[in-house]
mmCIF file of C-alpha atoms and ligand atoms in Angstrom:
data_model
loop_
_atom_site.group_PDB
_atom_site.id
_atom_site.type_symbol
_atom_site.label_atom_id
_atom_site.label_comp_id
_atom_site.label_asym_id
_atom_site.label_seq_id
_atom_site.Cartn_x
_atom_site.Cartn_y
_atom_site.Cartn_z
ATOM 1 C CA MET I 1 83.295 162.127 123.542
ATOM 2 C CA ASN I 2 85.584 159.973 121.434
ATOM 3 C CA ARG I 3 87.876 157.493 123.104
ATOM 4 C CA LEU I 4 91.628 157.239 122.661
ATOM 5 C CA GLN I 5 93.261 153.918 121.881
ATOM 6 C CA ILE I 6 96.800 153.154 123.022
ATOM 7 C CA ALA I 7 98.688 150.296 121.396
ATOM 8 C CA ILE I 8 101.364 148.392 123.288
ATOM 9 C CA GLN I 9 103.224 145.140 122.682
ATOM 10 C CA LYS I 10 101.122 142.125 123.724
ATOM 11 C CA SER I 11 104.053 140.013 124.864
ATOM 12 C CA GLY I 12 107.790 140.446 124.601
ATOM 13 C CA ARG I 13 110.515 142.715 125.875
ATOM 14 C CA LEU I 14 108.419 145.887 126.019
ATOM 15 C CA ALA I 15 105.086 144.423 127.156
ATOM 16 C CA ASP I 16 105.312 144.502 130.962
ATOM 17 C CA LYS I 17 106.989 147.875 131.255
ATOM 18 C CA SER I 18 104.574 149.506 128.822
ATOM 19 C CA LEU I 19 101.539 148.263 130.729
ATOM 20 C CA SER I 20 103.038 149.138 134.094
ATOM 21 C CA LEU I 21 103.804 152.694 132.951
ATOM 22 C CA LEU I 22 100.193 153.220 131.872
ATOM 23 C CA GLU I 23 98.808 151.714 135.066
ATOM 24 C CA ARG I 24 101.089 153.846 137.208
ATOM 25 C CA SER I 25 99.775 156.822 135.255
ATOM 26 C CA GLY I 26 96.361 156.011 136.680
ATOM 27 C CA LEU I 27 94.772 154.154 133.770
ATOM 28 C CA GLN I 28 92.619 151.174 134.728
ATOM 29 C CA PHE I 29 91.550 148.590 132.203
ATOM 30 C CA ALA I 30 88.989 145.801 132.168
ATOM 31 C CA ARG I 31 91.521 143.074 131.505
ATOM 32 C CA SER I 32 90.635 140.077 129.454
ATOM 33 C CA LYS I 33 93.131 137.271 129.233
ATOM 34 C CA ASP I 34 93.410 136.623 125.536
ATOM 35 C CA LYS I 35 91.509 139.474 123.929
ATOM 36 C CA LEU I 36 93.523 142.111 122.134
ATOM 37 C CA PHE I 37 91.359 144.929 123.442
ATOM 38 C CA TRP I 38 91.133 146.111 127.056
ATOM 39 C CA PHE I 39 88.414 148.654 127.771
ATOM 40 C CA GLY I 40 89.453 151.702 129.818
ATOM 41 C CA ARG I 41 87.439 151.779 133.026
ATOM 42 C CA ASN I 42 88.196 155.151 134.558
ATOM 43 C CA LEU I 43 89.150 157.279 131.544
ATOM 44 C CA PRO I 44 88.046 157.104 127.898
ATOM 45 C CA VAL I 45 91.361 155.456 127.016
ATOM 46 C CA ASP I 46 91.489 151.836 125.809
ATOM 47 C CA LEU I 47 94.376 149.460 125.248
ATOM 48 C CA LEU I 48 95.237 147.487 122.129
ATOM 49 C CA LEU I 49 97.632 144.577 122.661
ATOM 50 C CA VAL I 50 99.448 143.793 119.427
ATOM 51 C CA ARG I 51 102.793 142.797 117.900
ATOM 52 C CA ASP I 52 105.242 145.654 118.220
ATOM 53 C CA ASP I 53 105.840 145.665 114.443
ATOM 54 C CA ASP I 54 102.180 146.553 113.838
ATOM 55 C CA ILE I 55 102.109 149.616 116.085
ATOM 56 C CA PRO I 56 103.561 152.213 113.652
ATOM 57 C CA ARG I 57 101.061 151.290 110.945
ATOM 58 C CA LEU I 58 98.145 151.276 113.388
ATOM 59 C CA LEU I 59 99.116 154.837 114.323
ATOM 60 C CA VAL I 60 99.388 156.004 110.722
ATOM 61 C CA GLU I 61 95.996 154.435 109.964
ATOM 62 C CA ASN I 62 94.473 156.072 113.063
ATOM 63 C CA VAL I 63 93.355 152.714 114.499
ATOM 64 C CA CYS I 64 95.149 153.886 117.633
ATOM 65 C CA GLN I 65 96.211 157.412 118.587
ATOM 66 C CA LEU I 66 99.107 156.573 120.907
ATOM 67 C CA GLY I 67 101.596 153.738 120.834
ATOM 68 C CA ILE I 68 104.597 152.530 122.794
ATOM 69 C CA VAL I 69 107.245 150.946 120.596
ATOM 70 C CA GLY I 70 111.017 150.778 120.170
ATOM 71 C CA GLU I 71 112.499 153.631 118.131
ATOM 72 C CA ASN I 72 114.112 151.000 115.920
ATOM 73 C CA VAL I 73 110.723 149.535 114.971
ATOM 74 C CA ALA I 74 109.016 152.937 114.673
ATOM 75 C CA GLU I 75 111.625 154.227 112.225
ATOM 76 C CA GLU I 76 111.872 151.000 110.232
ATOM 77 C CA LYS I 77 108.113 150.656 109.793
ATOM 78 C CA LEU I 78 107.591 154.351 109.083
ATOM 79 C CA LEU I 79 110.137 154.181 106.256
ATOM 80 C CA GLU I 80 108.240 151.158 104.926
ATOM 81 C CA VAL I 81 104.870 152.947 105.105
ATOM 82 C CA GLN I 82 106.334 156.061 103.453
ATOM 83 C CA GLN I 83 107.075 154.049 100.314
ATOM 84 C CA GLN I 84 103.335 154.071 99.610
ATOM 85 C CA ARG I 85 102.415 157.170 101.607
ATOM 86 C CA PRO I 86 105.333 159.594 101.550
ATOM 87 C CA GLU I 87 103.357 162.096 103.644
ATOM 88 C CA ALA I 88 102.992 159.682 106.617
ATOM 89 C CA ARG I 89 104.542 160.974 109.850
ATOM 90 C CA LEU I 90 105.028 159.751 113.387
ATOM 91 C CA GLU I 91 105.843 162.054 116.262
ATOM 92 C CA SER I 92 107.883 160.835 119.233
ATOM 93 C CA LEU I 93 106.303 162.426 122.313
ATOM 94 C CA LEU I 94 108.515 160.961 125.005
ATOM 95 C CA ARG I 95 111.473 158.594 125.271
ATOM 96 C CA LEU I 96 110.661 156.108 127.997
ATOM 97 C CA ASP I 97 114.063 154.929 129.213
ATOM 98 C CA PHE I 98 113.443 151.197 128.842
ATOM 99 C CA GLY I 99 113.967 148.698 126.017
ATOM 100 C CA HIS I 100 117.454 150.064 125.400
ATOM 101 C CA CYS I 101 119.309 148.344 122.587
ATOM 102 C CA ARG I 102 121.644 149.080 119.697
ATOM 103 C CA LEU I 103 121.355 148.136 116.065
ATOM 104 C CA LYS I 104 124.859 147.053 115.131
ATOM 105 C CA LEU I 105 126.741 146.032 112.065
ATOM 106 C CA ALA I 106 128.594 142.797 112.835
ATOM 107 C CA VAL I 107 130.891 140.560 110.841
ATOM 108 C CA PRO I 108 132.516 137.139 111.480
ATOM 109 C CA GLU I 109 135.415 137.387 113.953
ATOM 110 C CA ASP I 110 137.918 136.474 111.232
ATOM 111 C CA SER I 111 136.478 138.832 108.607
ATOM 112 C CA ASP I 112 138.635 141.592 107.124
ATOM 113 C CA ILE I 113 135.639 143.956 106.990
ATOM 114 C CA ASP I 114 136.231 146.624 109.629
ATOM 115 C CA SER I 115 133.738 149.319 108.701
ATOM 116 C CA ILE I 116 130.629 149.955 106.620
ATOM 117 C CA HIS I 117 132.897 150.804 103.671
ATOM 118 C CA GLY I 118 134.210 147.241 103.563
ATOM 119 C CA LEU I 119 130.718 146.108 102.619
ATOM 120 C CA ALA I 120 130.687 147.527 99.094
ATOM 121 C CA GLY I 121 129.402 144.806 96.772
ATOM 122 C CA ARG I 122 128.876 142.338 99.647
ATOM 123 C CA ARG I 123 125.710 140.850 101.190
ATOM 124 C CA LEU I 124 124.136 141.952 104.429
ATOM 125 C CA ALA I 125 121.391 140.125 106.369
ATOM 126 C CA THR I 126 118.994 142.011 108.636
ATOM 127 C CA SER I 127 115.437 142.298 109.943
ATOM 128 C CA TYR I 128 115.679 146.071 109.434
ATOM 129 C CA PRO I 129 116.090 146.487 105.655
ATOM 130 C CA GLN I 130 114.846 150.096 105.568
ATOM 131 C CA LEU I 131 117.172 151.336 108.290
ATOM 132 C CA VAL I 132 120.048 149.447 106.722
ATOM 133 C CA ARG I 133 119.410 150.842 103.230
ATOM 134 C CA ARG I 134 119.258 154.346 104.678
ATOM 135 C CA TYR I 135 122.520 153.753 106.546
ATOM 136 C CA LEU I 136 124.216 152.407 103.425
ATOM 137 C CA ALA I 137 123.005 155.396 101.410
ATOM 138 C CA GLU I 138 124.234 157.850 104.071
ATOM 139 C CA ASN I 139 127.647 156.241 103.794
ATOM 140 C CA SER I 140 127.523 156.033 99.968
ATOM 141 C CA VAL I 141 128.012 152.272 100.061
ATOM 142 C CA GLU I 142 126.239 149.907 97.678
ATOM 143 C CA ALA I 143 125.588 146.454 99.098
ATOM 144 C CA GLU I 144 122.947 143.771 98.778
ATOM 145 C CA VAL I 145 120.439 143.650 101.658
ATOM 146 C CA VAL I 146 118.843 140.300 102.502
ATOM 147 C CA MET I 147 115.759 140.471 104.707
ATOM 148 C CA LEU I 148 115.484 137.810 107.417
ATOM 149 C CA ASN I 149 112.756 137.783 110.058
ATOM 150 C CA GLY I 150 114.681 135.820 112.642
ATOM 151 C CA ALA I 151 117.988 134.060 113.348
ATOM 152 C CA VAL I 152 119.864 136.828 111.554
ATOM 153 C CA GLU I 153 123.007 136.052 113.537
ATOM 154 C CA ILE I 154 123.491 132.644 111.913
ATOM 155 C CA ALA I 155 123.383 134.002 108.346
ATOM 156 C CA PRO I 156 127.185 134.476 108.056
ATOM 157 C CA SER I 157 127.983 130.917 109.186
ATOM 158 C CA LEU I 158 125.404 129.591 106.712
ATOM 159 C CA GLY I 159 127.163 131.500 103.982
ATOM 160 C CA THR I 160 124.091 133.600 103.138
ATOM 161 C CA ALA I 161 125.675 136.919 104.168
ATOM 162 C CA ASP I 162 129.048 138.577 104.736
ATOM 163 C CA ALA I 163 127.713 140.708 107.558
ATOM 164 C CA ILE I 164 124.582 141.335 109.601
ATOM 165 C CA VAL I 165 122.812 144.292 111.141
ATOM 166 C CA ASP I 166 121.003 143.168 114.269
ATOM 167 C CA LEU I 167 119.870 144.331 117.697
ATOM 168 C CA VAL I 168 122.423 143.946 120.434
ATOM 169 C CA SER I 169 122.013 144.666 124.119
ATOM 170 C CA THR I 170 124.825 142.747 125.849
ATOM 171 C CA GLY I 171 126.815 141.261 122.959
ATOM 172 C CA THR I 172 126.451 137.683 124.215
ATOM 173 C CA THR I 173 124.600 136.505 121.101
ATOM 174 C CA LEU I 174 127.252 138.024 118.844
ATOM 175 C CA ARG I 175 130.054 136.260 120.723
ATOM 176 C CA ALA I 176 128.181 132.944 120.773
ATOM 177 C CA ASN I 177 127.982 133.156 116.968
ATOM 178 C CA HIS I 178 131.631 134.218 116.531
ATOM 179 C CA LEU I 179 130.668 137.667 115.326
ATOM 180 C CA LYS I 180 132.157 141.048 116.197
ATOM 181 C CA ALA I 181 130.479 144.437 116.017
ATOM 182 C CA VAL I 182 132.192 146.949 113.745
ATOM 183 C CA ALA I 183 129.739 149.865 113.698
ATOM 184 C CA GLU I 184 126.583 151.164 115.278
ATOM 185 C CA VAL I 185 123.662 151.879 112.962
ATOM 186 C CA MET I 186 121.295 153.191 115.607
ATOM 187 C CA SER I 187 120.758 153.273 119.351
ATOM 188 C CA SER I 188 117.194 152.804 120.488
ATOM 189 C CA GLN I 189 114.825 152.772 123.441
ATOM 190 C CA ALA I 190 111.085 152.517 123.857
ATOM 191 C CA ALA I 191 109.183 155.725 123.114
ATOM 192 C CA LEU I 192 105.653 157.035 123.105
ATOM 193 C CA TYR I 193 104.446 157.907 119.591
ATOM 194 C CA ARG I 194 101.480 159.563 117.981
ATOM 195 C CA CYS I 195 100.504 160.413 114.444
ATOM 196 C CA PRO I 196 100.119 164.202 114.305
ATOM 197 C CA GLY I 197 96.968 166.054 113.281
ATOM 198 C CA ARG I 198 94.326 163.410 113.957
ATOM 199 C CA LEU I 199 92.495 164.614 117.050
ATOM 200 C CA ASP I 200 89.788 167.147 117.762
ATOM 201 C CA ASP I 201 90.209 169.601 120.651
ATOM 202 C CA ALA I 202 88.792 167.233 123.272
ATOM 203 C CA GLY I 203 91.089 164.461 122.079
ATOM 204 C CA GLU I 204 94.115 166.773 122.219
ATOM 205 C CA GLU I 205 93.176 167.788 125.732
ATOM 206 C CA LEU I 206 92.907 164.170 126.886
ATOM 207 C CA MET I 207 96.207 163.292 125.240
ATOM 208 C CA ALA I 208 97.936 166.255 126.890
ATOM 209 C CA LYS I 209 96.595 165.202 130.279
ATOM 210 C CA LEU I 210 97.810 161.656 129.752
ATOM 211 C CA LEU I 211 101.224 162.870 128.657
ATOM 212 C CA THR I 212 101.585 165.054 131.754
ATOM 213 C CA ARG I 213 100.755 162.062 133.945
ATOM 214 C CA ILE I 214 103.208 159.764 132.184
ATOM 215 C CA GLN I 215 105.947 162.394 132.477
ATOM 216 C CA GLY I 216 105.074 162.703 136.169
ATOM 217 C CA VAL I 217 105.451 158.969 136.689
ATOM 218 C CA GLN I 218 108.790 158.973 134.894
ATOM 219 C CA GLN I 219 110.089 161.914 136.882
ATOM 220 C CA ALA I 220 108.879 160.406 140.145
ATOM 221 C CA ALA I 221 110.696 157.157 139.368
ATOM 222 C CA GLU I 222 114.007 159.028 139.339
ATOM 223 C CA SER I 223 113.181 161.336 142.215
ATOM 224 C CA LYS I 224 113.753 160.902 145.942
ATOM 225 C CA TYR I 225 112.568 162.899 148.900
ATOM 226 C CA VAL I 226 115.540 163.522 151.186
ATOM 227 C CA MET I 227 115.277 164.622 154.824
ATOM 228 C CA LEU I 228 118.240 165.355 157.069
ATOM 229 C CA HIS I 229 119.544 167.430 159.961
ATOM 230 C CA ALA I 230 122.458 169.774 159.336
ATOM 231 C CA PRO I 231 124.476 172.571 160.912
ATOM 232 C CA ARG I 232 122.817 175.870 159.958
ATOM 233 C CA ALA I 233 126.244 177.233 159.021
ATOM 234 C CA ARG I 234 126.742 174.610 156.324
ATOM 235 C CA LEU I 235 123.345 174.947 154.643
ATOM 236 C CA ALA I 236 124.713 176.124 151.287
ATOM 237 C CA GLU I 237 127.352 173.409 151.173
ATOM 238 C CA ILE I 238 124.823 170.693 151.982
ATOM 239 C CA SER I 239 122.257 171.986 149.476
ATOM 240 C CA ALA I 240 124.913 171.846 146.783
ATOM 241 C CA ILE I 241 125.528 168.133 147.415
ATOM 242 C CA LEU I 242 121.841 167.153 147.008
ATOM 243 C CA PRO I 243 121.572 165.942 143.377
ATOM 244 C CA GLY I 244 119.051 167.849 141.285
ATOM 245 C CA ALA I 245 117.406 169.633 144.234
ATOM 246 C CA GLU I 246 116.039 173.137 143.859
ATOM 247 C CA SER I 247 115.586 175.398 146.904
ATOM 248 C CA PRO I 248 115.225 172.906 149.769
ATOM 249 C CA THR I 249 112.850 173.527 152.654
ATOM 250 C CA VAL I 250 114.648 174.544 155.856
ATOM 251 C CA LEU I 251 112.873 173.893 159.162
ATOM 252 C CA ALA I 252 113.740 174.801 162.732
ATOM 253 C CA LEU I 253 114.617 172.025 165.171
ATOM 254 C CA GLU I 254 113.036 172.483 168.587
ATOM 255 C CA GLY I 255 115.628 173.464 171.194
ATOM 256 C CA GLN I 256 118.530 173.683 168.721
ATOM 257 C CA ASP I 257 119.643 177.004 167.312
ATOM 258 C CA ASP I 258 122.662 175.864 165.348
ATOM 259 C CA ARG I 259 121.049 172.874 163.584
ATOM 260 C CA VAL I 260 118.145 172.754 161.120
ATOM 261 C CA ALA I 261 116.142 170.113 159.270
ATOM 262 C CA ILE I 262 116.427 170.148 155.474
ATOM 263 C CA HIS I 263 113.832 168.563 153.182
ATOM 264 C CA ALA I 264 114.423 168.392 149.443
ATOM 265 C CA VAL I 265 113.167 166.627 146.329
ATOM 266 C CA CYS I 266 116.183 165.272 144.446
ATOM 267 C CA THR I 267 115.283 164.833 140.782
ATOM 268 C CA GLU I 268 118.458 162.886 140.023
ATOM 269 C CA GLN I 269 119.619 159.579 141.434
ATOM 270 C CA VAL I 270 120.804 159.690 145.039
ATOM 271 C CA PHE I 271 123.849 157.448 145.472
ATOM 272 C CA TRP I 272 125.552 156.231 148.659
ATOM 273 C CA GLU I 273 128.422 158.571 147.747
ATOM 274 C CA HIS I 274 126.062 161.535 148.119
ATOM 275 C CA LEU I 275 125.028 160.360 151.595
ATOM 276 C CA GLU I 276 128.647 159.959 152.601
ATOM 277 C CA GLU I 277 129.431 163.478 151.384
ATOM 278 C CA LEU I 278 126.444 164.807 153.312
ATOM 279 C CA LYS I 279 127.645 163.105 156.456
ATOM 280 C CA ALA I 280 131.132 164.499 155.966
ATOM 281 C CA ALA I 281 129.556 167.967 155.713
ATOM 282 C CA GLY I 282 127.941 167.511 159.124
ATOM 283 C CA ALA I 283 124.545 166.049 158.196
ATOM 284 C CA SER I 284 122.855 163.496 160.439
ATOM 285 C CA ALA I 285 119.559 161.569 160.486
ATOM 286 C CA VAL I 286 119.572 161.322 156.689
ATOM 287 C CA LEU I 287 116.460 159.689 155.238
ATOM 288 C CA VAL I 288 115.878 158.953 151.537
ATOM 289 C CA LEU I 289 112.269 158.217 150.554
ATOM 290 C CA PRO I 290 110.738 157.178 147.244
ATOM 291 C CA VAL I 291 108.415 159.613 145.469
ATOM 292 C CA GLU I 292 105.262 158.045 144.111
ATOM 293 C CA LYS I 293 103.699 160.785 141.982
ATOM 294 C CA MET I 294 104.752 164.228 140.818
ATOM 295 C CA LEU I 295 102.869 167.062 139.172
ATOM 296 C CA ALA I 296 105.130 169.935 138.239
HETATM 297 P P1 LIG M 301 106.606 140.753 118.711
HETATM 298 O O1 LIG M 301 106.058 139.382 118.937
HETATM 299 O O2 LIG M 301 105.797 141.807 119.427
HETATM 300 O O3 LIG M 301 106.849 141.084 117.266
HETATM 301 P P2 LIG M 301 109.511 140.783 118.865
HETATM 302 O O4 LIG M 301 110.042 139.418 118.926
HETATM 303 O O5 LIG M 301 109.584 141.548 117.592
HETATM 304 O O6 LIG M 301 108.018 140.772 119.455
HETATM 305 P P3 LIG M 301 111.005 141.608 121.244
HETATM 306 O O7 LIG M 301 112.113 140.636 121.163
HETATM 307 O O8 LIG M 301 110.048 141.512 122.363
HETATM 308 O O9 LIG M 301 110.183 141.751 119.885
HETATM 309 O O10 LIG M 301 111.672 143.075 121.224
HETATM 310 C C1 LIG M 301 110.872 144.210 121.189
HETATM 311 C C2 LIG M 301 111.776 145.421 121.215
HETATM 312 O O11 LIG M 301 112.568 145.429 122.383
HETATM 313 C C3 LIG M 301 112.794 145.539 120.099
HETATM 314 O O12 LIG M 301 112.259 146.005 118.895
HETATM 315 C C4 LIG M 301 113.746 146.552 120.704
HETATM 316 O O13 LIG M 301 113.231 147.862 120.545
HETATM 317 C C5 LIG M 301 113.728 146.209 122.181
HETATM 318 N N1 LIG M 301 114.939 145.466 122.650
HETATM 319 C C6 LIG M 301 115.637 145.758 123.759
HETATM 320 N N2 LIG M 301 116.681 144.948 123.923
HETATM 321 C C7 LIG M 301 116.667 144.080 122.919
HETATM 322 C C8 LIG M 301 117.498 142.975 122.533
HETATM 323 N N3 LIG M 301 118.551 142.598 123.246
HETATM 324 N N4 LIG M 301 117.169 142.300 121.435
HETATM 325 C C9 LIG M 301 116.080 142.631 120.734
HETATM 326 N N5 LIG M 301 115.274 143.683 121.040
HETATM 327 C C10 LIG M 301 115.549 144.399 122.121
HETATM 328 ZN ZN1 LIG M 302 108.243 142.310 116.551
#
């Protein structure tokens, strides 16, 4: 049977979380310190460790069949590939809820530009020329796009651009460079991608199995197993407080007719406020436990 190759970032913001997600999904690899290829030990699934920018192209060229990459990079690189191969497609299978960031249009603090429309006829520096050109076109603005691979945020003070489009997560870098954000071009997070139509039946089956496991890990990460004692009379009220719980299990408590034990899987975050509400509704002995794996 053919093996599947998954590409993830070798080092950088997405690297650790990508690897951890795959390992928690039960994949084991024969690690090698500096090699770019880790052989899958327990399933026919191997790992390629590469620069994030290379992942979209590796998918299109079928060097790997799955990849974890930021949506910003996936869309930028796909647009680039489509210039030569307009039929190229990438399919996002699952958003992974890490690597959150926003691609923002920013201008010097003292600039009079306050929206994309103020950029007509001006210069814009970015590492995401395709996304920026698409954004300009969507807004019917014509501006010059200068491609920079790094240090985009210093372009305005060097006089090479009137504005930038760059990734922002906290805004600290913008402030440090006396820039202010005026519009959002895209919001992004890491996602699992494939290139459609490349696998035989066995490959599709393996990919589906892997996807189910990864979804299970993600769901488990948000889920908690909650156990508590409660007055039988307030069962409905208490069930309603449990976040994201469907039909809890109700168990008898030896020697107590008016109180029961309730067990429930909460698929949404359980906050202290929920516990306080439960207590106010008569619950006691409340325990919140992590869930390690889930198979729906
Ligand atoms: P590589 O060496 O793999 O090319 P890189 O320098 O391009 O790495 P990183 O800085 O590790 O990439 O960022 C990888 C991805 O992390 C980005 O493309 C983006 O999707 C996401 N990300 C999350 N927050 C931020 C942020 N504050 N700045 C930049 N990228 C971020
Ligand atoms: Zn990169």
